[in-house]
């Protein structure tokens, strides 16, 4: 494969891995490596806008929880309150299931945060008994969860609290570790250092952690970085390298070049070529497993695209049932490929769903 839309499907890279690529009406994913915190994968069969949307959705739209408000009872350490609050906000907290296990506080009826929209943490540390000349490291492991207002079953002897169906759903989907600092209780993980206390200094704070997305503040980002690349040989000439004397020597190829075919020096430039394979390297901060970040991002993209389609249909008065009848599901031929019905030609697929094929080619986000 060479990353071009006009390439034959199922080409072989020099690395000996068969990668699905080329003209297709279904996105395809090849996972190269996966662990709890990092996934390296290839995405092919989509256009660039789609691939970049997936990257941006993983970074900016997947909800996590973070400390957003801090009440200071006591702070006699050298770090001022504002800086300490900022550092607390950046500590990653376990956010598995935050999508369904917690409300956005703006959607909640409570006044100042409750069990259904907030996790409350306390940091109470004192270096009163420290030997002179020593320092005490204050880390994220010392944050402890305390009950938020309206926590169900606060009184084990009383009747169960009266809660609605929505609240019952939230309670059922709640991860027991939701809001715990990432790595707490794991001897192999290094905790985040917040401050250092000298003799007699102390900190006592109550922190309110809310659900949010990183479109509002980067602290809610579930990933630390996403490596994103296409066309490692720059055959499409989307990049113009700046160089001193020799561009090839000064810009070494990325590791992804082994999955594509090197261009011939005599090869004429193909003006119709479009990128076909995108290389991702997603690193989680630990608040959500990286596979869940990917899955949630796909679901969020489906919802967002469905809203756009619905808005367009409402605006234009298009009949949704008519569109439904025009849809063509992709046919799988015994596992050896897809039929590419609905496409005008090899070079046309890069136009995406908005091109000649439209949603009729089976790419509708409304139909998974
Ligand atoms: Zn609430």
Coordinates of C-alpha atoms and ligand atoms in Angstrom, one line a residue:
X1 CA 0.0 0.0 0.0
X2 CA 1.2 3.5 -0.5
X3 CA -1.4 5.6 1.2
X4 CA -3.0 6.8 -2.0
X5 CA -6.7 6.5 -2.6
X6 CA -6.1 5.0 -6.1
X7 CA -4.0 2.2 -4.7
X8 CA -5.1 -1.4 -4.9
X9 CA -6.5 -2.7 -1.6
X10 CA -4.7 -5.1 0.6
X11 CA -1.2 -4.1 -0.4
X12 CA 1.8 -5.2 1.6
X13 CA 4.2 -2.9 3.3
X14 CA 7.9 -3.7 3.8
X15 CA 7.2 -4.4 7.5
X16 CA 5.4 -7.6 6.5
X17 CA 2.1 -6.6 8.0
X18 CA -1.0 -6.7 5.7
X19 CA -2.8 -3.5 6.1
X20 CA -6.3 -2.8 4.7
X21 CA -6.2 0.3 2.6
X22 CA -7.3 1.8 -0.6
X23 CA -10.8 2.6 -1.9
X24 CA -13.5 1.5 0.5
X25 CA -16.8 2.7 1.9
X26 CA -16.1 1.5 5.4
X27 CA -13.5 2.7 7.8
X28 CA -11.0 0.0 8.8
X29 CA -8.8 0.0 11.8
X30 CA -5.6 -2.0 12.3
X31 CA -4.2 -2.1 15.9
X32 CA -0.5 -2.4 16.0
X33 CA 0.1 -2.3 19.7
X34 CA -2.2 -1.8 22.7
X35 CA -1.8 -1.6 26.4
X36 CA -3.8 0.2 29.2
X37 CA -2.3 3.6 28.5
X38 CA -1.3 3.6 24.8
X39 CA -2.6 2.4 21.5
X40 CA -0.9 2.6 18.1
X41 CA -3.3 2.0 15.2
X42 CA -3.9 2.7 11.5
X43 CA -7.1 4.0 10.1
X44 CA -7.9 3.6 6.4
X45 CA -10.8 4.0 4.1
X46 CA -11.8 7.4 5.3
X47 CA -11.1 10.9 4.2
X48 CA -8.9 13.4 6.0
X49 CA -11.7 15.4 7.6
X50 CA -13.1 12.2 9.2
X51 CA -9.6 11.1 10.4
X52 CA -8.9 14.5 11.9
X53 CA -12.3 14.7 13.5
X54 CA -11.6 11.4 15.3
X55 CA -8.4 12.8 16.6
X56 CA -10.0 16.0 17.8
X57 CA -13.0 14.2 19.4
X58 CA -10.7 11.9 21.4
X59 CA -8.8 15.0 22.7
X60 CA -11.6 17.5 23.2
X61 CA -15.0 15.8 23.6
X62 CA -14.6 12.7 25.8
X63 CA -15.7 13.6 29.3
X64 CA -13.5 13.1 32.4
X65 CA -13.7 14.5 35.9
X66 CA -11.2 17.0 37.4
X67 CA -11.0 19.1 40.5
X68 CA -12.6 22.4 39.6
X69 CA -13.2 24.2 42.9
X70 CA -11.0 24.2 46.0
X71 CA -12.0 25.5 49.4
X72 CA -9.0 26.4 51.6
X73 CA -9.4 25.7 55.4
X74 CA -5.7 26.0 56.0
X75 CA -2.6 26.6 53.9
X76 CA 0.7 27.5 55.6
X77 CA 3.0 26.0 53.0
X78 CA 5.1 28.3 50.7
X79 CA 2.9 27.7 47.7
X80 CA 0.1 30.3 47.4
X81 CA -3.6 29.1 47.3
X82 CA -4.1 29.9 43.6
X83 CA -1.1 27.9 42.5
X84 CA -2.1 25.0 44.8
X85 CA -5.6 25.0 43.4
X86 CA -4.2 25.0 39.8
X87 CA -1.9 22.0 40.6
X88 CA -4.8 20.1 42.2
X89 CA -6.9 20.7 39.1
X90 CA -4.3 19.1 36.8
X91 CA -4.2 15.8 38.8
X92 CA -5.8 13.0 36.7
X93 CA -8.7 11.3 38.5
X94 CA -10.2 7.9 37.6
X95 CA -13.0 8.8 35.2
X96 CA -14.1 5.3 34.0
X97 CA -17.8 5.5 33.4
X98 CA -18.0 9.2 34.0
X99 CA -20.1 9.5 30.8
X100 CA -23.0 7.7 32.4
X101 CA -22.0 7.6 36.0
X102 CA -22.1 11.4 36.6
X103 CA -24.1 14.3 35.5
X104 CA -22.7 17.6 34.2
X105 CA -23.3 20.0 37.1
X106 CA -25.1 22.4 34.8
X107 CA -27.7 19.7 34.1
X108 CA -28.2 19.0 37.8
X109 CA -31.0 20.5 40.0
X110 CA -28.7 20.8 43.1
X111 CA -27.3 24.2 44.3
X112 CA -23.7 23.5 45.1
X113 CA -22.9 20.0 43.8
X114 CA -24.2 16.6 44.9
X115 CA -23.5 12.9 44.6
X116 CA -25.0 12.8 41.1
X117 CA -22.8 15.6 39.6
X118 CA -19.7 15.8 41.8
X119 CA -17.0 13.9 43.6
X120 CA -15.6 15.5 46.8
X121 CA -12.0 15.0 47.9
X122 CA -10.2 16.2 50.9
X123 CA -6.5 16.8 51.4
X124 CA -5.5 17.2 55.1
X125 CA -1.8 17.0 55.8
X126 CA 0.3 18.4 58.6
X127 CA 4.1 18.3 59.2
X128 CA 3.8 19.2 62.8
X129 CA 5.9 16.3 64.0
X130 CA 8.6 16.5 61.4
X131 CA 12.3 16.7 62.5
X132 CA 13.9 20.0 61.9
X133 CA 15.5 20.3 58.5
X134 CA 13.3 17.7 56.9
X135 CA 10.6 18.1 54.3
X136 CA 7.4 16.1 53.8
X137 CA 6.3 15.4 50.2
X138 CA 2.6 16.0 49.6
X139 CA 1.3 13.8 46.7
X140 CA -1.9 13.0 44.9
X141 CA -2.1 9.7 46.9
X142 CA -3.0 11.8 50.0
X143 CA -6.2 13.0 48.5
X144 CA -9.2 11.0 49.9
X145 CA -12.8 10.9 48.7
X146 CA -15.4 12.0 51.2
X147 CA -19.2 11.7 50.7
X148 CA -20.9 14.4 48.6
X149 CA -24.3 15.8 49.6
X150 CA -27.2 13.5 48.7
X151 CA -25.1 10.3 48.7
X152 CA -27.6 7.4 48.6
X153 CA -27.8 5.1 51.6
X154 CA -26.0 7.5 53.9
X155 CA -28.0 6.1 56.8
X156 CA -27.8 2.3 56.8
X157 CA -30.5 2.1 59.5
X158 CA -33.0 4.4 57.7
X159 CA -35.3 3.8 54.7
X160 CA -33.6 3.8 51.3
X161 CA -33.6 7.3 49.8
X162 CA -36.4 8.3 47.4
X163 CA -34.6 8.6 44.0
X164 CA -35.9 8.7 40.4
X165 CA -35.0 6.4 37.5
X166 CA -32.3 8.7 36.2
X167 CA -30.6 8.8 39.6
X168 CA -30.9 5.0 39.8
X169 CA -29.2 4.8 36.4
X170 CA -26.4 7.0 37.5
X171 CA -25.8 5.0 40.7
X172 CA -25.8 1.7 38.7
X173 CA -23.3 3.0 36.2
X174 CA -21.0 4.5 38.9
X175 CA -17.5 3.1 39.0
X176 CA -16.5 2.5 42.6
X177 CA -13.2 4.2 42.0
X178 CA -14.6 7.2 40.3
X179 CA -12.7 10.3 41.4
X180 CA -9.7 8.5 43.0
X181 CA -6.4 9.9 41.9
X182 CA -4.8 7.9 39.1
X183 CA -2.2 5.5 40.5
X184 CA -3.3 5.7 44.2
X185 CA -2.7 2.3 45.8
X186 CA -0.5 1.1 42.9
X187 CA 3.0 0.6 44.2
X188 CA 4.4 0.7 40.6
X189 CA 2.9 4.1 39.9
X190 CA 4.6 7.4 40.8
X191 CA 2.2 9.8 42.4
X192 CA 1.9 13.4 41.4
X193 CA 3.8 15.7 43.9
X194 CA 1.6 18.7 44.9
X195 CA 3.8 20.5 47.5
X196 CA 6.5 20.0 50.1
X197 CA 5.9 20.9 53.7
X198 CA 8.5 22.1 56.2
X199 CA 8.3 21.7 60.0
X200 CA 4.9 22.9 61.4
X201 CA 3.3 23.7 58.0
X202 CA -0.1 22.2 57.0
X203 CA -2.6 22.1 54.3
X204 CA -6.3 21.4 54.6
X205 CA -8.5 21.7 51.6
X206 CA -11.9 20.4 50.3
X207 CA -11.9 19.9 46.5
X208 CA -15.0 19.6 44.3
X209 CA -14.4 17.5 41.1
X210 CA -16.8 17.9 38.3
X211 CA -17.4 16.3 34.9
X212 CA -16.2 18.3 31.9
X213 CA -14.6 18.2 28.5
X214 CA -11.3 19.6 27.4
X215 CA -13.0 22.1 25.0
X216 CA -13.7 24.0 28.2
X217 CA -10.3 23.4 29.9
X218 CA -7.4 21.2 28.9
X219 CA -7.3 19.6 32.4
X220 CA -10.3 17.5 31.3
X221 CA -8.4 16.0 28.4
X222 CA -8.3 12.2 28.7
X223 CA -5.2 11.9 26.5
X224 CA -1.8 13.5 27.0
X225 CA -0.9 13.4 23.3
X226 CA -2.1 11.9 20.0
X227 CA 0.5 11.3 17.3
X228 CA -1.2 11.7 14.0
X229 CA 0.5 11.2 10.6
X230 CA -0.4 10.4 7.0
X231 CA 1.7 10.2 3.8
X232 CA 5.1 9.8 5.5
X233 CA 7.0 10.1 2.2
X234 CA 5.2 13.4 1.5
X235 CA 4.1 12.2 -1.9
X236 CA 1.1 14.4 -1.8
X237 CA 3.3 17.4 -1.1
X238 CA 1.1 18.7 1.7
X239 CA 4.3 19.7 3.4
X240 CA 7.1 21.9 2.2
X241 CA 10.2 21.1 4.2
X242 CA 12.4 23.9 5.3
X243 CA 16.1 22.8 5.0
X244 CA 19.7 24.1 5.0
X245 CA 21.3 22.0 2.3
X246 CA 19.6 18.6 2.0
X247 CA 15.9 18.1 2.8
X248 CA 16.2 14.3 2.9
X249 CA 19.1 14.3 5.4
X250 CA 17.6 16.9 7.6
X251 CA 14.1 15.4 7.7
X252 CA 14.5 11.7 8.5
X253 CA 11.5 9.5 7.6
X254 CA 9.1 8.6 10.5
X255 CA 8.8 5.0 11.6
X256 CA 5.5 4.8 9.7
X257 CA 7.3 4.9 6.3
X258 CA 7.8 1.1 6.4
X259 CA 4.1 0.7 5.8
X260 CA 4.1 2.6 2.6
X261 CA 5.9 2.2 -0.7
X262 CA 8.7 4.6 -1.5
X263 CA 8.0 6.9 -4.5
X264 CA 10.0 6.4 -7.7
X265 CA 12.1 9.4 -8.6
X266 CA 10.7 9.4 -12.1
X267 CA 7.1 9.1 -10.9
X268 CA 4.9 12.0 -12.1
X269 CA 3.0 13.9 -9.5
X270 CA -0.6 12.6 -9.2
X271 CA -2.8 15.7 -8.7
X272 CA -5.8 13.5 -7.9
X273 CA -4.2 11.4 -5.2
X274 CA -5.6 11.7 -1.7
X275 CA -4.3 10.2 1.6
X276 CA -5.6 6.7 2.4
X277 CA -4.1 5.6 5.7
X278 CA -3.7 7.6 8.9
X279 CA -1.3 6.6 11.7
X280 CA -2.4 7.3 15.3
X281 CA -0.4 7.0 18.5
X282 CA -2.8 7.7 21.4
X283 CA -1.5 8.1 25.0
X284 CA -4.0 8.2 27.9
X285 CA -3.3 10.1 31.1
X286 CA -4.7 7.1 33.0
X287 CA -8.1 8.6 33.9
X288 CA -9.8 6.4 31.2
X289 CA -8.4 3.3 29.5
X290 CA -7.3 4.3 26.0
X291 CA -9.6 1.8 24.3
X292 CA -12.5 3.5 26.1
X293 CA -11.3 6.9 24.9
X294 CA -11.5 5.6 21.3
X295 CA -14.9 3.9 21.7
X296 CA -16.4 7.0 23.4
X297 CA -15.0 9.3 20.7
X298 CA -16.6 7.1 18.0
X299 CA -20.0 7.3 19.8
X300 CA -19.7 11.1 20.3
X301 CA -18.9 11.5 16.6
X302 CA -22.0 9.4 15.6
X303 CA -24.2 11.6 17.9
X304 CA -22.7 14.8 16.5
X305 CA -23.1 13.7 12.9
X306 CA -26.6 12.5 13.5
X307 CA -27.5 15.9 15.0
X308 CA -26.2 17.6 11.8
X309 CA -28.1 15.3 9.5
X310 CA -31.3 15.9 11.6
X311 CA -30.8 19.7 11.5
X312 CA -30.3 19.7 7.8
X313 CA -33.3 17.5 7.3
X314 CA -35.4 19.8 9.4
X315 CA -34.1 22.9 7.7
X316 CA -34.5 21.6 4.1
X317 CA -37.7 19.7 4.9
X318 CA -36.2 16.4 3.5
X319 CA -38.2 13.4 4.3
X320 CA -36.2 11.1 6.7
X321 CA -38.1 8.0 5.5
X322 CA -37.3 8.6 1.9
X323 CA -33.6 8.9 2.8
X324 CA -33.9 5.7 4.7
X325 CA -35.2 3.9 1.7
X326 CA -32.2 5.1 -0.4
X327 CA -29.6 3.7 2.0
X328 CA -27.5 0.8 0.8
X329 CA -25.8 -1.4 3.4
X330 CA -22.2 -2.5 2.5
X331 CA -22.0 -6.1 1.3
X332 CA -19.2 -8.3 2.6
X333 CA -18.0 -10.9 0.1
X334 CA -16.9 -13.8 2.2
X335 CA -14.4 -11.8 4.1
X336 CA -12.2 -10.9 1.1
X337 CA -13.3 -7.4 0.7
X338 CA -16.2 -5.0 0.3
X339 CA -18.2 -4.1 -2.7
X340 CA -17.6 -0.5 -3.6
X341 CA -21.1 0.2 -4.9
X342 CA -22.1 3.8 -5.1
X343 CA -18.7 5.3 -6.0
X344 CA -18.0 6.9 -9.3
X345 CA -14.4 5.9 -9.5
X346 CA -11.2 5.3 -7.6
X347 CA -10.4 8.9 -7.1
X348 CA -13.9 10.0 -5.9
X349 CA -14.0 8.4 -2.5
X350 CA -11.9 11.2 -1.0
X351 CA -14.9 13.5 -1.3
X352 CA -16.4 11.7 1.7
X353 CA -20.1 11.2 2.4
X354 CA -20.9 14.6 0.8
X355 CA -19.7 13.5 -2.6
X356 CA -21.5 11.7 -5.4
X357 CA -22.3 8.6 -3.3
X358 CA -23.8 10.7 -0.4
X359 CA -25.1 8.8 2.6
X360 CA -26.5 6.1 0.3
X361 CA -23.1 4.4 0.3
X362 CA -23.5 2.9 3.8
X363 CA -21.5 5.5 5.7
X364 CA -24.4 7.0 7.5
X365 CA -23.5 7.6 11.2
X366 CA -27.2 7.0 12.0
X367 CA -26.9 3.4 11.1
X368 CA -24.0 1.6 12.8
Ligands
LIG1 ZN1 -25.9 17.9 41.6

